[in-house]
């Protein structure tokens, strides 16, 4: 099943509960605009290289389109559309004044030099700058893109439209970025994990955790969970995994992974495979790497009590059904990883006001939004006796649907 089919299946489960008509479903699922452009650059050796760039603007009834830009060799129109719809429901779940979009270029960024990457990014903005803007569509980093690429986007867009930092978020601090943006998704994940434990009458202190992925999201989630007193027993990345039954020393592991290629070989633990980690007996399992990793087979073997989806789309619909049958609680991506877009919103607010917030303010506001959003989804799930994912979609789709109706169709 493609990521677009998965996203539509989750949408339809919630739409069934809401009794949405076929016409309304079509209206809410159809993207407002899909753009596909040629991005041709001269490589360092003088040859011409041609890439395909995408931007899908799914919905803007609640505010400007908002969503990341992915540089990856598997980017295609279907995946970008699926991720754009997820952004629409995500911004609605956390109730920030944006719609949903996503973009990308089908490219392996590791195969390009820094100069080629810069030319590629600037050329892409040449092609799509007219549909971007701080009140139109605001990109951000995603897999394969970073603060440097956001800086090039900001400067290239400003060549056409005058200085405009609010056109993109996730920028470097020296170029109107926000403190607390880099840590935001992982911090949000740790807040959601703690709230989940609290609702289950458990304390995050002493709770056991296994985490897949030790990149931006996974490493900050591990750090904040460790700070809160959770025992992170296992962590894996693309090269291997480590396990310590008494809890890993996360500050030590962070320092080790920075110096070495990932977590493999860390002296404070034994090695563990991805499969062992995903099926280990822990309170909380956190997938924070790729989509589609929690398959039906893994779901049948999983021993975690709670799954907190830090990655986008880590659970296949088949696996979701197994988790429901086995009463394993799944906290969905559109809630669990919304901390990143929430602090992107704070960055945009600061850019619009030409005023910088302090870290404490960013963290406090993030905490308020994540807890309020968690409560809304939890209460909806409890009242309707439905899984948290369906509840989150109902909250998101409901807000977008009402904004659409209030806006009027013509
Ligand atoms: P990243 O590139 O910084 O890190 C990815 C991590 O996953 C790395 O540690 C990598 O080694 C690991 N990994 C890759 N393949 C693996 C495999 N086969 N097995 C185990 N580990 C593997 O990416 P990130 O920004 O941390 O994003 C991770 C996930 O979170 C993605 O699904 C992304 O879409 C989602 N997400 C990110 C943000 C954000 O703000 N960065 C926001 C929302 C959602």
Coordinates of C-alpha atoms and ligand atoms in Angstrom, one line a residue:
X1 CA 0.0 0.0 0.0
X2 CA 1.5 3.4 -1.0
X3 CA 1.8 6.2 1.6
X4 CA -1.0 8.1 -0.2
X5 CA -3.3 5.1 0.1
X6 CA -2.4 4.7 3.8
X7 CA -3.1 8.4 4.4
X8 CA -6.5 8.2 2.6
X9 CA -7.4 5.0 4.5
X10 CA -6.8 6.8 7.9
X11 CA -8.8 9.8 6.6
X12 CA -11.7 7.6 5.6
X13 CA -11.8 5.8 9.0
X14 CA -12.4 9.2 10.6
X15 CA -14.7 10.4 7.9
X16 CA -16.9 7.3 8.4
X17 CA -17.1 8.1 12.1
X18 CA -18.0 11.7 11.3
X19 CA -20.6 10.7 8.7
X20 CA -18.9 12.9 6.0
X21 CA -20.6 12.9 2.6
X22 CA -18.7 11.7 -0.5
X23 CA -18.7 15.3 -1.8
X24 CA -17.2 16.6 1.4
X25 CA -14.5 13.9 1.4
X26 CA -13.6 14.7 -2.2
X27 CA -13.4 18.4 -1.4
X28 CA -11.2 17.8 1.7
X29 CA -8.9 15.3 0.1
X30 CA -8.2 17.0 -3.3
X31 CA -5.1 19.2 -3.2
X32 CA -5.6 22.9 -4.1
X33 CA -2.6 22.9 -6.3
X34 CA 0.1 20.4 -7.4
X35 CA 3.2 21.8 -9.1
X36 CA 5.9 19.8 -10.8
X37 CA 8.9 21.6 -12.2
X38 CA 12.1 21.0 -14.0
X39 CA 15.2 21.9 -11.9
X40 CA 18.3 21.9 -14.2
X41 CA 21.7 22.9 -12.9
X42 CA 25.3 22.9 -14.1
X43 CA 27.4 20.4 -12.1
X44 CA 30.9 21.2 -10.9
X45 CA 32.3 19.2 -13.9
X46 CA 30.4 21.3 -16.4
X47 CA 27.8 18.7 -17.2
X48 CA 24.0 19.5 -17.0
X49 CA 21.9 17.6 -14.5
X50 CA 18.1 17.7 -14.5
X51 CA 15.9 17.0 -11.5
X52 CA 12.2 17.0 -10.8
X53 CA 10.9 19.3 -8.1
X54 CA 7.4 19.1 -6.5
X55 CA 5.2 21.3 -4.3
X56 CA 1.8 20.2 -3.3
X57 CA -0.4 22.7 -1.6
X58 CA -3.2 20.7 0.0
X59 CA -5.4 23.0 2.0
X60 CA -5.2 26.7 3.2
X61 CA -8.6 27.3 4.7
X62 CA -7.1 27.7 8.2
X63 CA -4.1 29.8 7.0
X64 CA -1.1 29.8 4.7
X65 CA 0.1 26.5 3.3
X66 CA 2.8 25.0 5.6
X67 CA 5.1 22.0 5.2
X68 CA 8.6 20.7 4.7
X69 CA 10.8 20.3 1.7
X70 CA 12.4 16.8 1.3
X71 CA 15.5 16.0 -0.8
X72 CA 15.5 12.3 -1.3
X73 CA 15.9 9.9 -4.3
X74 CA 12.5 8.3 -3.7
X75 CA 10.5 11.6 -3.7
X76 CA 7.5 11.3 -6.1
X77 CA 4.2 13.0 -6.6
X78 CA 2.2 10.4 -4.6
X79 CA 4.5 10.6 -1.5
X80 CA 4.5 14.4 -1.6
X81 CA 0.7 14.5 -1.8
X82 CA 0.3 12.1 1.1
X83 CA 2.7 14.1 3.3
X84 CA 0.9 17.4 2.3
X85 CA -2.4 16.0 3.5
X86 CA -0.8 14.9 6.8
X87 CA 0.4 18.5 7.3
X88 CA -3.1 19.8 6.9
X89 CA -4.5 17.5 9.7
X90 CA -1.4 18.1 11.8
X91 CA -1.5 21.9 11.9
X92 CA -5.3 21.6 12.6
X93 CA -4.7 19.1 15.5
X94 CA -2.3 21.6 17.3
X95 CA -4.6 24.4 16.2
X96 CA -2.0 26.7 14.7
X97 CA -3.1 29.1 11.9
X98 CA -1.7 27.2 8.9
X99 CA -2.9 24.7 6.3
X100 CA -0.9 21.9 4.8
X101 CA 1.7 21.5 2.0
X102 CA 4.8 19.5 1.2
X103 CA 7.5 19.6 -1.4
X104 CA 10.6 17.9 -2.5
X105 CA 13.2 17.2 -5.2
X106 CA 14.0 13.7 -6.4
X107 CA 17.7 13.8 -5.7
X108 CA 20.2 12.1 -3.4
X109 CA 21.7 15.2 -1.7
X110 CA 24.7 13.3 -0.5
X111 CA 25.8 12.9 -4.2
X112 CA 25.9 16.7 -4.7
X113 CA 28.7 19.1 -3.6
X114 CA 27.7 22.1 -1.4
X115 CA 27.8 24.4 -4.5
X116 CA 25.6 22.1 -6.5
X117 CA 23.1 21.8 -3.6
X118 CA 23.0 25.6 -3.4
X119 CA 22.4 26.0 -7.2
X120 CA 19.7 23.3 -7.1
X121 CA 17.9 25.0 -4.2
X122 CA 18.1 28.5 -5.7
X123 CA 16.9 27.2 -9.1
X124 CA 14.0 25.4 -7.5
X125 CA 13.0 28.7 -5.8
X126 CA 13.3 30.5 -9.2
X127 CA 10.7 28.0 -10.5
X128 CA 8.2 28.3 -7.6
X129 CA 8.8 31.6 -5.9
X130 CA 5.5 33.0 -7.1
X131 CA 3.4 30.5 -5.2
X132 CA 5.5 30.9 -2.0
X133 CA 5.3 33.8 0.6
X134 CA 4.8 34.4 4.3
X135 CA 1.0 34.6 3.8
X136 CA 0.9 32.0 1.0
X137 CA 3.1 29.0 1.5
X138 CA 6.0 28.6 4.0
X139 CA 8.4 25.7 3.5
X140 CA 10.6 24.2 6.3
X141 CA 13.3 21.4 6.6
X142 CA 12.4 17.8 6.2
X143 CA 14.5 14.7 5.4
X144 CA 17.7 15.7 3.4
X145 CA 17.3 19.4 4.0
X146 CA 18.6 21.6 6.8
X147 CA 19.0 25.1 8.1
X148 CA 21.6 26.0 5.4
X149 CA 19.1 25.1 2.6
X150 CA 16.4 27.2 4.4
X151 CA 18.9 30.1 4.4
X152 CA 19.4 29.8 0.6
X153 CA 15.6 29.7 0.1
X154 CA 15.1 32.8 2.3
X155 CA 17.8 34.8 0.4
X156 CA 16.7 33.6 -3.1
X157 CA 13.1 34.4 -2.5
X158 CA 14.1 37.9 -1.1
X159 CA 15.9 38.6 -4.4
X160 CA 12.4 38.7 -6.1
X161 CA 10.3 40.0 -3.2
X162 CA 12.5 42.1 -0.9
X163 CA 13.8 41.0 2.5
X164 CA 11.3 38.4 3.8
X165 CA 12.5 36.0 6.5
X166 CA 9.0 34.8 7.2
X167 CA 8.8 32.9 3.8
X168 CA 10.6 29.9 5.3
X169 CA 11.2 28.4 8.8
X170 CA 13.9 26.3 10.3
X171 CA 16.5 28.9 9.3
X172 CA 19.9 29.4 11.1
X173 CA 19.8 31.5 14.3
X174 CA 22.0 34.1 12.5
X175 CA 19.4 34.5 9.8
X176 CA 16.2 35.0 11.8
X177 CA 15.8 31.4 13.0
X178 CA 14.2 30.6 16.4
X179 CA 15.9 29.3 19.5
X180 CA 14.4 25.9 20.4
X181 CA 13.5 25.0 16.8
X182 CA 16.1 22.3 16.4
X183 CA 15.1 20.5 19.5
X184 CA 11.3 21.1 19.1
X185 CA 10.1 17.8 17.5
X186 CA 12.0 15.6 20.0
X187 CA 10.9 17.8 22.9
X188 CA 7.3 17.6 21.7
X189 CA 7.6 13.8 21.5
X190 CA 8.9 13.6 25.1
X191 CA 6.0 15.8 26.3
X192 CA 3.5 13.6 24.6
X193 CA 5.1 10.4 26.0
X194 CA 5.0 11.9 29.5
X195 CA 1.3 12.9 29.1
X196 CA 0.4 9.4 27.8
X197 CA 2.0 7.8 30.9
X198 CA 0.2 10.3 33.2
X199 CA -3.2 9.3 31.6
X200 CA -2.3 5.7 32.2
X201 CA -1.6 6.5 35.9
X202 CA 2.1 5.9 35.4
X203 CA 5.0 8.3 35.8
X204 CA 7.4 9.0 33.0
X205 CA 10.1 8.6 35.7
X206 CA 11.2 5.0 35.6
X207 CA 9.3 4.2 32.4
X208 CA 11.3 2.1 30.0
X209 CA 11.8 3.2 26.4
X210 CA 13.1 1.8 23.1
X211 CA 13.8 4.2 20.3
X212 CA 14.5 3.7 16.6
X213 CA 16.5 6.6 15.0
X214 CA 19.0 8.8 16.6
X215 CA 18.9 11.8 14.2
X216 CA 17.4 15.2 14.9
X217 CA 14.1 13.8 16.4
X218 CA 15.4 10.7 18.1
X219 CA 18.4 12.2 19.8
X220 CA 16.4 15.1 21.3
X221 CA 13.6 12.8 22.3
X222 CA 16.1 10.5 24.0
X223 CA 17.8 13.5 25.8
X224 CA 14.5 15.0 27.2
X225 CA 13.1 11.6 28.2
X226 CA 16.4 10.8 30.0
X227 CA 16.2 14.2 31.7
X228 CA 12.7 13.4 32.8
X229 CA 13.9 10.2 34.5
X230 CA 12.8 7.7 31.9
X231 CA 15.1 4.6 31.3
X232 CA 16.0 4.5 27.6
X233 CA 17.0 0.9 27.3
X234 CA 17.7 0.7 23.6
X235 CA 18.4 2.9 20.6
X236 CA 19.1 2.0 16.9
X237 CA 20.1 3.9 13.8
X238 CA 20.8 3.0 10.2
X239 CA 24.1 1.3 11.2
X240 CA 23.2 -0.7 14.3
X241 CA 21.8 -0.5 17.8
X242 CA 22.7 -0.5 21.5
X243 CA 20.9 -1.9 24.5
X244 CA 21.4 -1.6 28.3
X245 CA 18.9 -3.3 30.6
X246 CA 19.6 -0.7 33.3
X247 CA 19.2 2.3 31.0
X248 CA 21.6 3.9 28.5
X249 CA 23.7 6.9 29.5
X250 CA 22.2 9.2 27.0
X251 CA 24.6 12.2 27.4
X252 CA 27.5 9.7 26.9
X253 CA 25.8 8.1 23.9
X254 CA 25.2 11.6 22.3
X255 CA 28.9 12.4 22.6
X256 CA 29.8 9.0 21.3
X257 CA 27.5 9.2 18.3
X258 CA 28.7 12.6 17.4
X259 CA 32.3 11.4 17.2
X260 CA 31.6 8.0 15.6
X261 CA 29.2 6.9 12.8
X262 CA 26.1 6.5 14.9
X263 CA 25.4 4.5 18.1
X264 CA 27.0 1.2 17.1
X265 CA 29.9 0.1 19.3
X266 CA 29.0 2.4 22.2
X267 CA 30.8 0.8 25.2
X268 CA 27.9 1.5 27.6
X269 CA 25.7 -1.2 26.1
X270 CA 25.4 -4.4 24.1
X271 CA 24.5 -4.5 20.4
X272 CA 20.9 -5.0 19.4
X273 CA 19.3 -5.5 16.0
X274 CA 16.4 -3.3 14.8
X275 CA 14.1 -6.3 14.9
X276 CA 15.0 -7.1 18.5
X277 CA 14.5 -3.4 19.5
X278 CA 11.1 -3.1 17.8
X279 CA 9.8 -6.2 19.5
X280 CA 11.4 -5.6 22.9
X281 CA 9.5 -5.5 26.2
X282 CA 9.4 -1.8 27.1
X283 CA 6.7 0.6 28.3
X284 CA 7.2 3.0 25.3
X285 CA 8.4 2.2 21.7
X286 CA 9.3 5.3 19.7
X287 CA 9.9 4.9 15.9
X288 CA 11.8 8.1 15.0
X289 CA 13.3 7.2 11.6
X290 CA 11.5 5.9 8.5
X291 CA 7.9 5.5 7.4
X292 CA 6.3 2.0 7.2
X293 CA 8.6 0.3 9.7
X294 CA 5.8 -1.0 12.0
X295 CA 4.5 -3.8 9.8
X296 CA 1.8 -6.4 10.5
X297 CA 4.5 -8.9 11.4
X298 CA 6.2 -6.6 13.9
X299 CA 2.9 -5.6 15.3
X300 CA 2.1 -9.2 16.1
X301 CA 5.4 -9.6 18.0
X302 CA 5.6 -6.2 19.7
X303 CA 5.7 -6.2 23.5
X304 CA 5.5 -2.4 24.1
X305 CA 2.5 -1.0 26.0
X306 CA 2.5 2.3 24.1
X307 CA 3.8 3.4 20.7
X308 CA 4.6 7.1 20.2
X309 CA 4.9 7.9 16.5
X310 CA 7.8 10.4 16.2
X311 CA 8.4 9.5 12.5
X312 CA 5.9 10.4 9.8
X313 CA 3.8 7.3 8.9
X314 CA 5.7 4.6 10.7
X315 CA 2.7 2.3 11.2
X316 CA 1.1 0.5 8.2
X317 CA -2.8 0.3 8.3
X318 CA -2.6 -3.5 8.7
X319 CA -0.3 -3.1 11.7
X320 CA -2.6 -0.5 13.2
X321 CA -5.4 -3.0 13.2
X322 CA -3.2 -5.5 15.0
X323 CA -2.2 -2.9 17.6
X324 CA -5.9 -2.1 18.2
X325 CA -6.8 -5.8 18.6
X326 CA -3.8 -6.3 21.0
X327 CA -4.7 -3.2 22.9
X328 CA -1.4 -1.6 22.3
X329 CA -2.0 2.2 22.5
X330 CA -0.7 4.1 19.4
X331 CA -0.2 7.9 19.8
X332 CA -0.3 9.0 16.1
X333 CA 2.3 11.1 14.2
X334 CA -0.1 14.0 13.5
X335 CA -0.1 14.6 17.3
X336 CA 3.2 13.2 18.5
X337 CA 5.6 14.9 16.1
X338 CA 3.7 18.2 15.8
X339 CA 6.3 20.0 18.0
X340 CA 8.4 20.9 15.0
X341 CA 5.7 22.7 13.1
X342 CA 4.5 24.3 16.3
X343 CA 7.9 26.0 16.9
X344 CA 8.1 26.7 13.1
X345 CA 4.9 28.7 13.8
X346 CA 6.7 30.6 16.6
X347 CA 9.6 31.3 14.3
X348 CA 7.1 32.8 11.7
X349 CA 5.4 34.8 14.4
X350 CA 8.8 36.3 15.5
X351 CA 9.7 37.0 11.9
X352 CA 6.4 38.8 11.3
X353 CA 6.9 40.9 14.5
X354 CA 10.6 41.4 14.0
X355 CA 11.0 40.4 17.7
X356 CA 13.0 37.5 19.2
X357 CA 11.7 35.2 21.9
X358 CA 13.8 33.6 24.6
X359 CA 14.2 29.9 24.9
X360 CA 12.0 29.6 28.1
X361 CA 9.1 31.3 26.2
X362 CA 9.5 29.0 23.2
X363 CA 9.5 25.9 25.5
X364 CA 6.6 27.1 27.7
X365 CA 4.4 27.9 24.7
X366 CA 5.3 24.6 23.1
X367 CA 4.4 22.7 26.3
X368 CA 1.0 24.4 26.5
X369 CA 0.1 23.6 22.9
X370 CA 1.3 19.9 23.1
X371 CA -0.6 19.3 26.3
X372 CA -3.8 21.0 25.2
X373 CA -3.7 19.0 21.9
X374 CA -3.0 15.8 23.6
X375 CA -6.0 16.4 26.0
X376 CA -8.3 17.2 23.1
X377 CA -7.4 14.0 21.2
X378 CA -7.4 11.8 24.4
X379 CA -10.8 13.1 25.4
X380 CA -12.2 12.6 21.9
X381 CA -10.9 9.0 21.8
X382 CA -12.3 8.3 25.3
X383 CA -15.8 9.7 24.5
X384 CA -16.2 8.0 21.2
X385 CA -14.4 4.8 22.3
X386 CA -12.1 4.9 19.2
X387 CA -8.3 4.7 18.7
X388 CA -6.2 7.9 19.2
X389 CA -5.3 8.1 15.5
X390 CA -9.0 8.2 14.4
X391 CA -9.6 10.7 17.2
X392 CA -6.8 12.9 16.0
X393 CA -8.0 12.8 12.5
X394 CA -11.5 13.7 13.7
X395 CA -10.2 16.7 15.5
X396 CA -8.1 17.8 12.5
X397 CA -10.6 17.1 9.8
X398 CA -13.4 18.7 11.9
X399 CA -11.4 22.0 12.2
X400 CA -10.5 22.1 8.5
X401 CA -14.1 21.1 7.5
X402 CA -15.6 23.9 9.6
X403 CA -13.2 26.5 8.2
X404 CA -14.0 25.3 4.7
X405 CA -17.7 25.6 5.2
X406 CA -17.4 29.0 6.9
X407 CA -15.2 30.3 4.1
X408 CA -17.9 29.4 1.5
X409 CA -17.1 27.5 -1.7
X410 CA -17.4 30.2 -4.4
Ligands
LIG1 P1 17.4 12.5 10.5 O1 17.8 12.3 9.1 O2 18.0 13.5 11.3 O3 17.5 11.1 11.3 C1 17.1 9.9 10.9 C2 17.6 8.8 11.8 O4 17.0 7.5 11.4 C3 19.1 8.6 11.7 O5 19.6 8.3 13.0 C4 19.3 7.4 10.8 O6 20.5 6.7 11.1 C5 18.1 6.6 11.3 N1 17.7 5.5 10.3 C6 17.7 5.6 8.9 N2 17.4 4.4 8.4 C7 17.3 3.6 9.4 C8 17.0 2.2 9.5 N3 16.8 1.5 8.4 N4 16.9 1.7 10.8 C9 17.1 2.4 11.9 N5 17.4 3.7 11.8 C10 17.5 4.3 10.6 O7 15.8 12.7 10.4 P2 14.8 13.4 11.5 O8 14.7 14.8 11.1 O9 15.2 12.9 12.9 O10 13.4 12.7 11.1 C11 13.1 11.4 11.5 C12 11.6 11.1 11.3 O11 10.8 12.1 11.9 C13 11.2 11.2 9.8 O12 10.1 10.3 9.6 C14 10.6 12.7 9.6 O13 9.7 12.8 8.6 C15 9.9 12.8 11.0 N6 9.7 14.2 11.4 C16 10.8 15.0 11.6 C17 10.6 16.3 12.0 C18 11.7 17.3 12.2 O14 11.5 18.4 12.7 N7 13.0 16.9 11.9 C19 9.3 16.8 12.3 C20 8.2 15.9 12.1 C21 8.5 14.6 11.7

